CSV table of C-alpha atoms in Angstrom, one decimal:
chain,number,residue,atom,x,y,z
A,1,UNK,CA,0.0,0.0,0.0
A,2,UNK,CA,1.2,3.5,-0.8
A,3,UNK,CA,1.3,6.4,1.5
A,4,UNK,CA,-2.0,8.3,1.9
A,5,UNK,CA,-2.5,11.2,-0.5
A,6,UNK,CA,-3.0,14.8,0.8
A,7,UNK,CA,-6.6,14.9,-0.6
A,8,UNK,CA,-9.2,12.3,-1.5
A,9,UNK,CA,-9.9,14.1,-4.8
A,10,UNK,CA,-7.1,14.7,-7.4
A,11,UNK,CA,-7.8,16.6,-10.6
A,12,UNK,CA,-11.5,16.3,-10.1
A,13,UNK,CA,-11.5,12.5,-9.6
A,14,UNK,CA,-11.5,10.3,-6.5
A,15,UNK,CA,-8.1,8.9,-5.6
A,16,UNK,CA,-9.3,5.3,-5.5
A,17,UNK,CA,-7.1,2.9,-3.6
A,18,UNK,CA,-5.8,1.6,-0.3
A,19,UNK,CA,-3.2,3.6,1.6
A,20,UNK,CA,-1.4,3.8,4.9
A,21,UNK,CA,-1.2,7.0,6.9
A,22,UNK,CA,-3.4,9.8,8.1
A,23,UNK,CA,-5.3,12.2,5.9
A,24,UNK,CA,-6.3,15.6,7.2
A,25,UNK,CA,-9.7,15.9,5.7
A,26,UNK,CA,-12.2,13.9,3.6
A,27,UNK,CA,-13.6,16.6,1.3
A,28,UNK,CA,-15.6,15.8,-1.8
A,29,UNK,CA,-16.3,19.3,-3.0
A,30,UNK,CA,-13.6,19.3,-5.7
A,31,UNK,CA,-15.3,16.3,-7.5
A,32,UNK,CA,-15.8,16.8,-11.2
A,33,UNK,CA,-19.0,14.6,-11.1
A,34,UNK,CA,-21.8,16.9,-9.9
A,35,UNK,CA,-25.2,16.0,-8.5
A,36,UNK,CA,-27.9,18.4,-7.2
A,37,UNK,CA,-27.7,20.0,-3.8
A,38,UNK,CA,-30.7,17.9,-2.8
A,39,UNK,CA,-29.1,14.6,-3.9
A,40,UNK,CA,-26.0,15.4,-1.8
A,41,UNK,CA,-28.1,16.3,1.2
A,42,UNK,CA,-29.8,12.9,1.0
A,43,UNK,CA,-26.7,10.8,0.1
A,44,UNK,CA,-23.8,12.3,2.0
A,45,UNK,CA,-23.2,10.1,5.1
A,46,UNK,CA,-20.5,10.6,7.7
A,47,UNK,CA,-19.8,8.8,11.0
A,48,UNK,CA,-17.3,8.3,13.7
A,49,UNK,CA,-17.4,4.9,15.5
A,50,UNK,CA,-15.3,3.8,18.5
A,51,UNK,CA,-15.0,0.2,19.7
A,52,UNK,CA,-13.0,-0.5,22.8
A,53,UNK,CA,-12.6,-3.4,25.2
A,54,UNK,CA,-10.7,-5.4,27.7
A,55,UNK,CA,-11.2,-8.6,29.6
A,56,UNK,CA,-14.2,-7.1,31.5
A,57,UNK,CA,-16.2,-5.3,28.8
A,58,UNK,CA,-16.7,-4.1,25.3
A,59,UNK,CA,-18.0,-0.6,24.5
A,60,UNK,CA,-19.4,0.7,21.2
A,61,UNK,CA,-20.1,4.4,20.5
A,62,UNK,CA,-21.2,6.0,17.2
A,63,UNK,CA,-22.2,9.4,16.0
A,64,UNK,CA,-23.8,9.4,12.6
A,65,UNK,CA,-24.7,12.3,10.3
A,66,UNK,CA,-27.0,11.1,7.5
A,67,UNK,CA,-27.5,14.5,5.8
A,68,UNK,CA,-31.2,14.8,6.5
A,69,UNK,CA,-31.1,13.3,10.0
A,70,UNK,CA,-28.6,12.2,12.6
A,71,UNK,CA,-28.4,9.4,15.2
A,72,UNK,CA,-26.1,8.3,17.9
A,73,UNK,CA,-25.7,5.1,20.1
A,74,UNK,CA,-23.6,4.0,23.0
A,75,UNK,CA,-23.6,0.6,24.7
A,76,UNK,CA,-21.6,-1.3,27.3
A,77,UNK,CA,-21.4,-5.1,27.2
A,78,UNK,CA,-20.4,-6.8,30.4
A,79,UNK,CA,-18.3,-9.8,29.2
A,80,UNK,CA,-18.4,-11.6,32.6
A,81,UNK,CA,-22.2,-11.5,32.9
A,82,UNK,CA,-22.7,-11.7,29.1
A,83,UNK,CA,-25.2,-8.9,29.1
A,84,UNK,CA,-25.7,-5.4,27.9
A,85,UNK,CA,-25.5,-3.1,31.0
A,86,UNK,CA,-26.3,-0.1,28.9
A,87,UNK,CA,-27.8,0.2,25.5
A,88,UNK,CA,-28.7,3.8,24.6
A,89,UNK,CA,-29.7,5.4,21.2
A,90,UNK,CA,-31.2,8.7,20.2
A,91,UNK,CA,-32.1,10.5,16.9
A,92,UNK,CA,-31.8,14.2,16.3
A,93,UNK,CA,-31.6,17.1,13.8
A,94,UNK,CA,-28.3,17.5,11.9
A,95,UNK,CA,-26.4,20.7,12.6
A,96,UNK,CA,-28.6,21.5,15.6
A,97,UNK,CA,-28.1,18.3,17.6
A,98,UNK,CA,-25.2,16.6,15.9
A,99,UNK,CA,-22.2,17.2,13.7
A,100,UNK,CA,-19.4,15.1,12.3
A,101,UNK,CA,-16.3,16.8,10.9
A,102,UNK,CA,-14.5,16.0,7.7
A,103,UNK,CA,-11.3,15.5,9.7
A,104,UNK,CA,-11.1,11.8,10.6
A,105,UNK,CA,-8.3,11.9,13.2
A,106,UNK,CA,-6.2,15.1,13.7
A,107,UNK,CA,-8.8,17.9,14.1
A,108,UNK,CA,-11.6,15.4,14.4
A,109,UNK,CA,-14.8,16.6,16.1
A,110,UNK,CA,-18.0,14.6,16.3
A,111,UNK,CA,-20.7,15.5,18.8
A,112,UNK,CA,-24.3,14.8,19.7
A,113,UNK,CA,-26.6,16.7,22.1
A,114,UNK,CA,-30.2,15.5,22.9
A,115,UNK,CA,-32.5,15.3,25.9
A,116,UNK,CA,-30.4,13.9,28.7
A,117,UNK,CA,-27.5,13.1,26.4
A,118,UNK,CA,-24.1,14.6,25.6
A,119,UNK,CA,-21.6,12.7,23.4
A,120,UNK,CA,-18.3,13.9,21.8
A,121,UNK,CA,-15.2,12.6,20.2
A,122,UNK,CA,-12.7,15.4,19.8
A,123,UNK,CA,-9.0,15.6,18.9
A,124,UNK,CA,-6.8,17.1,21.7
A,125,UNK,CA,-3.5,19.1,21.4
A,126,UNK,CA,-1.6,16.1,22.8
A,127,UNK,CA,-2.6,14.1,19.7
A,128,UNK,CA,-5.3,12.0,21.5
A,129,UNK,CA,-9.0,11.6,20.9
A,130,UNK,CA,-11.2,12.4,23.9
A,131,UNK,CA,-14.3,10.3,24.1
A,132,UNK,CA,-17.1,11.6,26.3
A,133,UNK,CA,-20.5,10.0,26.9
A,134,UNK,CA,-23.0,11.3,29.4
A,135,UNK,CA,-26.4,9.7,29.3
A,136,UNK,CA,-28.8,8.3,31.9
A,137,UNK,CA,-27.7,4.8,31.1
A,138,UNK,CA,-24.0,5.2,30.5
A,139,UNK,CA,-21.1,7.6,31.3
A,140,UNK,CA,-17.6,7.4,29.7
A,141,UNK,CA,-14.5,9.5,30.0
A,142,UNK,CA,-11.7,8.0,27.9
A,143,UNK,CA,-8.5,9.2,26.2
A,144,UNK,CA,-7.4,7.3,23.0
A,145,UNK,CA,-3.7,7.8,22.2
A,146,UNK,CA,-3.0,8.5,18.6
A,147,UNK,CA,0.6,9.3,19.2
A,148,UNK,CA,1.5,5.6,19.7
A,149,UNK,CA,-0.7,4.1,17.0
A,150,UNK,CA,0.3,1.8,14.1
A,151,UNK,CA,-0.1,3.3,10.6
A,152,UNK,CA,-3.9,3.6,10.0
A,153,UNK,CA,-5.7,2.6,6.8
A,154,UNK,CA,-7.2,5.0,4.3
A,155,UNK,CA,-9.5,3.4,1.7
A,156,UNK,CA,-11.1,5.3,-1.1
A,157,UNK,CA,-13.4,3.6,-3.6
A,158,UNK,CA,-16.5,3.8,-5.9
A,159,UNK,CA,-20.0,3.0,-4.7
A,160,UNK,CA,-22.7,1.4,-6.8
A,161,UNK,CA,-25.8,3.6,-6.7
A,162,UNK,CA,-23.8,6.4,-5.1
A,163,UNK,CA,-20.5,8.0,-6.1
A,164,UNK,CA,-17.6,7.4,-3.7
A,165,UNK,CA,-16.7,6.5,-0.2
A,166,UNK,CA,-13.6,6.9,2.0
A,167,UNK,CA,-12.8,5.5,5.4
A,168,UNK,CA,-9.9,6.0,7.9
A,169,UNK,CA,-9.5,3.1,10.3
A,170,UNK,CA,-7.1,2.6,13.2
A,171,UNK,CA,-5.9,-0.4,15.2
A,172,UNK,CA,-5.0,-0.9,18.9
A,173,UNK,CA,-5.1,2.6,20.3
A,174,UNK,CA,-4.0,2.6,24.0
A,175,UNK,CA,-6.9,3.8,26.3
A,176,UNK,CA,-7.0,5.5,29.6
A,177,UNK,CA,-10.2,6.4,31.5
A,178,UNK,CA,-13.4,4.9,33.0
A,179,UNK,CA,-17.0,4.0,32.3
A,180,UNK,CA,-20.0,3.7,34.5
A,181,UNK,CA,-23.3,1.8,34.0
A,182,UNK,CA,-25.9,0.4,36.4
A,183,UNK,CA,-24.0,1.8,39.3
A,184,UNK,CA,-20.8,0.0,38.4
A,185,UNK,CA,-17.5,1.7,37.7
A,186,UNK,CA,-15.1,0.2,35.2
A,187,UNK,CA,-11.5,1.2,34.7
A,188,UNK,CA,-10.5,1.4,31.0
A,189,UNK,CA,-6.7,1.8,31.5
A,190,UNK,CA,-5.1,-1.0,29.5
A,191,UNK,CA,-8.0,-1.4,27.1
A,192,UNK,CA,-7.5,-1.2,23.3
A,193,UNK,CA,-9.6,0.9,21.0
A,194,UNK,CA,-10.2,1.2,17.2
A,195,UNK,CA,-11.7,4.2,15.4
A,196,UNK,CA,-13.8,4.1,12.2
A,197,UNK,CA,-14.1,7.5,10.6
A,198,UNK,CA,-16.1,7.2,7.3
A,199,UNK,CA,-17.4,9.8,4.8
A,200,UNK,CA,-19.1,9.1,1.5
A,201,UNK,CA,-21.7,9.8,-1.1
A,202,UNK,CA,-23.6,6.5,-0.7
A,203,UNK,CA,-26.6,4.7,-2.2
A,204,UNK,CA,-30.0,4.9,-0.6
A,205,UNK,CA,-30.0,1.2,0.2
A,206,UNK,CA,-26.7,0.0,1.7
A,207,UNK,CA,-25.8,-3.4,3.2
A,208,UNK,CA,-22.6,-4.9,4.7
A,209,UNK,CA,-21.0,-7.5,6.8
A,210,UNK,CA,-18.1,-6.4,9.0
A,211,UNK,CA,-15.6,-7.7,11.4
A,212,UNK,CA,-13.1,-5.8,13.5
A,213,UNK,CA,-10.7,-6.9,16.3
A,214,UNK,CA,-7.6,-5.3,17.8
A,215,UNK,CA,-4.8,-5.6,20.3
A,216,UNK,CA,-1.1,-4.6,20.3
A,217,UNK,CA,0.2,-7.6,18.3
A,218,UNK,CA,-2.6,-8.2,15.9
A,219,UNK,CA,-5.7,-6.4,14.5
A,220,UNK,CA,-7.9,-6.5,11.4
A,221,UNK,CA,-10.8,-4.9,9.7
A,222,UNK,CA,-12.9,-6.7,7.1
A,223,UNK,CA,-16.0,-5.7,5.1
A,224,UNK,CA,-18.1,-7.5,2.6
A,225,UNK,CA,-20.8,-5.5,0.9
A,226,UNK,CA,-21.2,-2.0,-0.5
A,227,UNK,CA,-17.5,-1.2,-0.4
A,228,UNK,CA,-16.1,-4.4,-1.7
A,229,UNK,CA,-12.7,-5.4,-0.3
A,230,UNK,CA,-11.4,-1.8,-0.2
A,231,UNK,CA,-11.1,-1.6,3.6
A,232,UNK,CA,-9.8,-5.1,4.3
A,233,UNK,CA,-6.5,-5.0,6.2
A,234,UNK,CA,-4.5,-7.0,8.7
A,235,UNK,CA,-2.1,-5.4,11.2
A,236,UNK,CA,0.7,-7.7,12.5
A,237,UNK,CA,3.0,-6.1,15.1
A,238,UNK,CA,1.9,-2.7,13.8
A,239,UNK,CA,2.5,-3.4,10.1
A,240,UNK,CA,-0.5,-3.1,7.9
A,241,UNK,CA,-1.1,-5.8,5.2
A,242,UNK,CA,-3.7,-5.5,2.5
A,243,UNK,CA,-6.2,-8.4,2.4
A,244,UNK,CA,-8.3,-9.8,-0.5
A,245,UNK,CA,-12.1,-10.2,-0.4
A,246,UNK,CA,-13.7,-11.3,2.8
A,247,UNK,CA,-16.1,-14.2,3.4
A,248,UNK,CA,-18.6,-14.4,6.2
A,249,UNK,CA,-20.0,-17.9,6.9
A,250,UNK,CA,-22.7,-17.7,9.5
A,251,UNK,CA,-26.4,-18.3,10.0
A,252,UNK,CA,-28.2,-14.8,9.8
A,253,UNK,CA,-31.1,-16.3,11.8
A,254,UNK,CA,-28.8,-17.4,14.6
A,255,UNK,CA,-26.1,-14.7,14.8
A,256,UNK,CA,-25.0,-15.9,18.3
A,257,UNK,CA,-23.7,-19.2,16.8
A,258,UNK,CA,-20.1,-19.3,15.7
A,259,UNK,CA,-19.0,-17.4,12.5
A,260,UNK,CA,-16.2,-18.3,10.1
A,261,UNK,CA,-14.4,-15.2,8.7
A,262,UNK,CA,-11.8,-15.7,6.1
A,263,UNK,CA,-10.2,-14.0,3.1
A,264,UNK,CA,-9.8,-15.2,-0.5
A,265,UNK,CA,-6.0,-14.8,-0.4
A,266,UNK,CA,-5.7,-17.3,2.6
A,267,UNK,CA,-4.0,-14.7,4.8
A,268,UNK,CA,-6.8,-14.7,7.4
A,269,UNK,CA,-8.9,-17.6,8.6
A,270,UNK,CA,-10.7,-17.2,11.9
A,271,UNK,CA,-13.6,-18.5,13.9
A,272,UNK,CA,-15.6,-16.0,15.8
A,273,UNK,CA,-17.4,-17.1,19.0
A,274,UNK,CA,-20.0,-14.6,20.2
A,275,UNK,CA,-20.6,-13.8,23.8
A,276,UNK,CA,-23.6,-11.6,23.3
A,277,UNK,CA,-24.9,-8.9,20.9
A,278,UNK,CA,-26.4,-5.5,20.3
A,279,UNK,CA,-29.3,-5.7,17.8
A,280,UNK,CA,-31.8,-3.3,16.4
A,281,UNK,CA,-34.6,-3.5,13.9
A,282,UNK,CA,-36.2,-0.2,12.9
A,283,UNK,CA,-38.5,0.6,10.0
A,284,UNK,CA,-39.7,4.2,9.7
A,285,UNK,CA,-40.9,3.9,6.1
A,286,UNK,CA,-38.6,6.6,4.8
A,287,UNK,CA,-35.7,4.9,6.6
A,288,UNK,CA,-34.9,1.6,8.0
A,289,UNK,CA,-32.1,-0.2,9.8
A,290,UNK,CA,-31.7,-4.0,10.5
A,291,UNK,CA,-28.6,-4.6,12.5
A,292,UNK,CA,-26.9,-7.1,14.7
A,293,UNK,CA,-23.4,-6.6,16.2
A,294,UNK,CA,-22.2,-9.7,18.1
A,295,UNK,CA,-19.4,-9.2,20.6
A,296,UNK,CA,-16.9,-12.1,21.2
A,297,UNK,CA,-13.5,-13.5,20.4
A,298,UNK,CA,-11.7,-14.7,17.3
A,299,UNK,CA,-9.4,-17.6,17.0
A,300,UNK,CA,-7.5,-19.2,14.1
A,301,UNK,CA,-4.6,-18.2,11.8
A,302,UNK,CA,-3.2,-15.2,10.0
A,303,UNK,CA,-0.3,-14.8,7.7
A,304,UNK,CA,1.9,-11.9,6.7
A,305,UNK,CA,1.9,-12.9,3.1
A,306,UNK,CA,1.6,-15.8,0.6
A,307,UNK,CA,3.9,-18.6,1.7
A,308,UNK,CA,4.5,-17.0,5.1
A,309,UNK,CA,4.1,-19.3,8.1
A,310,UNK,CA,0.8,-19.3,9.8
A,311,UNK,CA,0.5,-17.4,13.1
A,312,UNK,CA,-2.0,-18.7,15.6
A,313,UNK,CA,-4.4,-16.2,17.1
A,314,UNK,CA,-6.6,-16.9,20.2
A,315,UNK,CA,-8.9,-14.8,22.4
A,316,UNK,CA,-8.8,-11.8,20.1
A,317,UNK,CA,-11.7,-9.6,21.3
A,318,UNK,CA,-13.8,-7.9,18.7
A,319,UNK,CA,-17.1,-7.7,16.9
A,320,UNK,CA,-18.9,-8.9,13.7
A,321,UNK,CA,-21.8,-7.1,12.1
A,322,UNK,CA,-24.7,-7.9,9.7
A,323,UNK,CA,-26.4,-4.6,8.7
A,324,UNK,CA,-28.9,-3.4,6.1
A,325,UNK,CA,-29.9,0.2,5.9
A,326,UNK,CA,-32.3,2.3,3.9
A,327,UNK,CA,-31.1,5.8,4.6
């Protein structure tokens, strides 16, 4: 993979490809291909998602700007009790109640404000991301250290039914902080986090399967669906390795049974064993979301390249996801 370009649009065209390194902004305004203001309002989607966990818990937080509306969620899964201690979600008005910046990491600012809720993910001068969640169900104060992270992935690619999408993804960010839910206090020092900062001109109907898991020695991100294999990457000891197309073998009617996740190049072949899940089925006529995100551990083998020896992986905490949206 080459180093990330300075901009996602070069000479009026998207800079399609997979890259390593940070990009300062994801800005589609220089695109040569033009659609109406109304089309852009409906199809420009941006989000910041943070997943973090340790031996006690897994936390997922997202702030999503859909152009014509916005939403946010935050949950805490207790791995020892195998239950969701907190599962909060709220919708709002874009610009008034939420915003997601075009800066994915440095300079990032995503926020949501609603009744009884304040969420934010903001870049700090010490090159960290400050995650704040204050809801009735869940409170989080966490610092995610970008200064010690492995090179992140930048993926840019075309979208069928839309125009283009870009995503910046990190692996294994060191975490400091705490979380509280149901009267319990959890220390987050020593947890690992991953950030998904995505920004694209997407189709009205979008579907994907996704897997993500991270710790200091190994991490990966896989997607099968609307973005093809553009964002498929494996990190081994901090080195990013591009992966081929991903395969998800599982029973959609029983997502808490084991999944097999593997890639066409044979570099990753893992079995995922769920411990629990967050799920949501919403149909608001103009919009819909059918979603399940199991939390659990991956085990199996990964390789640094064709012909490289297999490396055994066990107990790698992460998530899978099966998601269909009309947005």
